[in-house]
mmCIF file of C-alpha atoms in Angstrom:
data_model
loop_
_atom_site.group_PDB
_atom_site.id
_atom_site.type_symbol
_atom_site.label_atom_id
_atom_site.label_comp_id
_atom_site.label_asym_id
_atom_site.label_seq_id
_atom_site.Cartn_x
_atom_site.Cartn_y
_atom_site.Cartn_z
ATOM 1 C CA UNK X 1 -3.082 21.901 20.377
ATOM 2 C CA UNK X 2 -4.787 22.333 17.002
ATOM 3 C CA UNK X 3 -8.344 23.610 16.727
ATOM 4 C CA UNK X 4 -8.829 22.365 13.189
ATOM 5 C CA UNK X 5 -11.248 19.564 12.379
ATOM 6 C CA UNK X 6 -10.191 16.484 10.450
ATOM 7 C CA UNK X 7 -10.931 16.936 6.736
ATOM 8 C CA UNK X 8 -13.577 14.207 6.610
ATOM 9 C CA UNK X 9 -15.530 15.641 9.560
ATOM 10 C CA UNK X 10 -15.417 19.103 8.004
ATOM 11 C CA UNK X 11 -16.628 17.787 4.654
ATOM 12 C CA UNK X 12 -19.474 15.776 6.181
ATOM 13 C CA UNK X 13 -20.664 18.914 7.979
ATOM 14 C CA UNK X 14 -20.459 20.939 4.769
ATOM 15 C CA UNK X 15 -22.209 18.264 2.707
ATOM 16 C CA UNK X 16 -25.176 18.403 5.089
ATOM 17 C CA UNK X 17 -25.965 21.761 3.444
ATOM 18 C CA UNK X 18 -25.956 20.318 -0.096
ATOM 19 C CA UNK X 19 -29.058 19.006 -1.812
ATOM 20 C CA UNK X 20 -29.170 15.292 -2.531
ATOM 21 C CA UNK X 21 -28.889 15.988 -6.264
ATOM 22 C CA UNK X 22 -25.787 18.135 -5.663
ATOM 23 C CA UNK X 23 -24.209 15.236 -3.746
ATOM 24 C CA UNK X 24 -24.985 12.839 -6.627
ATOM 25 C CA UNK X 25 -23.379 15.268 -9.103
ATOM 26 C CA UNK X 26 -20.320 15.625 -6.850
ATOM 27 C CA UNK X 27 -19.974 11.840 -6.686
ATOM 28 C CA UNK X 28 -20.072 11.592 -10.470
ATOM 29 C CA UNK X 29 -17.523 14.390 -10.880
ATOM 30 C CA UNK X 30 -15.169 12.687 -8.407
ATOM 31 C CA UNK X 31 -15.239 9.252 -10.028
ATOM 32 C CA UNK X 32 -14.613 10.781 -13.449
ATOM 33 C CA UNK X 33 -11.691 12.946 -12.300
ATOM 34 C CA UNK X 34 -8.162 12.127 -11.239
ATOM 35 C CA UNK X 35 -7.106 14.247 -8.269
ATOM 36 C CA UNK X 36 -4.895 12.542 -5.755
ATOM 37 C CA UNK X 37 -5.047 10.975 -2.297
ATOM 38 C CA UNK X 38 -7.579 13.382 -0.781
ATOM 39 C CA UNK X 39 -10.177 12.100 -3.201
ATOM 40 C CA UNK X 40 -10.944 9.045 -1.070
ATOM 41 C CA UNK X 41 -11.451 11.183 2.055
ATOM 42 C CA UNK X 42 -13.652 13.583 0.102
ATOM 43 C CA UNK X 43 -15.722 10.782 -1.442
ATOM 44 C CA UNK X 44 -16.051 8.981 1.883
ATOM 45 C CA UNK X 45 -17.463 12.138 3.437
ATOM 46 C CA UNK X 46 -19.818 12.600 0.489
ATOM 47 C CA UNK X 47 -21.111 9.021 0.790
ATOM 48 C CA UNK X 48 -21.525 9.475 4.552
ATOM 49 C CA UNK X 49 -23.669 12.558 3.930
ATOM 50 C CA UNK X 50 -25.841 10.624 1.470
ATOM 51 C CA UNK X 51 -26.171 7.729 3.903
ATOM 52 C CA UNK X 52 -27.254 10.054 6.734
ATOM 53 C CA UNK X 53 -30.099 11.209 4.485
ATOM 54 C CA UNK X 54 -31.334 7.646 4.229
ATOM 55 C CA UNK X 55 -30.124 7.144 0.663
ATOM 56 C CA UNK X 56 -29.638 3.434 -0.121
ATOM 57 C CA UNK X 57 -25.978 2.932 -1.098
ATOM 58 C CA UNK X 58 -26.156 -0.866 -1.283
ATOM 59 C CA UNK X 59 -25.585 -1.008 -5.031
ATOM 60 C CA UNK X 60 -22.171 0.644 -4.742
ATOM 61 C CA UNK X 61 -21.095 -0.449 -1.232
ATOM 62 C CA UNK X 62 -20.812 -4.099 -0.260
ATOM 63 C CA UNK X 63 -19.020 -6.246 2.307
ATOM 64 C CA UNK X 64 -17.135 -9.388 1.369
ATOM 65 C CA UNK X 65 -15.241 -11.449 3.936
ATOM 66 C CA UNK X 66 -15.307 -8.537 6.390
ATOM 67 C CA UNK X 67 -13.929 -6.052 3.856
ATOM 68 C CA UNK X 68 -16.010 -3.104 2.724
ATOM 69 C CA UNK X 69 -15.863 -2.545 -1.029
ATOM 70 C CA UNK X 70 -16.927 0.768 -2.533
ATOM 71 C CA UNK X 71 -17.344 0.798 -6.284
ATOM 72 C CA UNK X 72 -15.927 3.780 -8.107
ATOM 73 C CA UNK X 73 -18.814 4.400 -10.499
ATOM 74 C CA UNK X 74 -21.065 7.237 -11.575
ATOM 75 C CA UNK X 75 -24.572 6.988 -10.148
ATOM 76 C CA UNK X 76 -28.074 8.302 -10.531
ATOM 77 C CA UNK X 77 -30.688 8.727 -7.814
ATOM 78 C CA UNK X 78 -33.796 6.609 -8.249
ATOM 79 C CA UNK X 79 -36.447 6.159 -5.554
ATOM 80 C CA UNK X 80 -34.049 7.161 -2.734
ATOM 81 C CA UNK X 81 -31.401 4.716 -3.975
ATOM 82 C CA UNK X 82 -28.108 5.228 -5.816
ATOM 83 C CA UNK X 83 -28.007 3.212 -9.021
ATOM 84 C CA UNK X 84 -24.716 2.653 -10.881
ATOM 85 C CA UNK X 85 -24.733 3.991 -14.456
#
C-alpha cells in the first residue's frame, strides 16, 4: 500500500502556505506556459487554494448545462476577486 498523497491533495496543502499574491502569480505563469498534462492538476489545486481563502473565482469559473468551465486566462486580484486580464 502506498503512503503517498495524490498530487492535487499535496499541492492544495502546499498552496495553503503561499500568499494570495503568490497564487495569482502562479496562475498567470501557468496559463502563459506550455507544460503538459500535470498542468491541469496543478492549476486545479491552485484554484482550490484560492477558493478556500474566499477569493471570488466567478469571472473565470462558470457552469453551463451542468458542465464546469474554467477559463485559461491571466488574472489580477481586485477586492478579493480574480479579474481576467
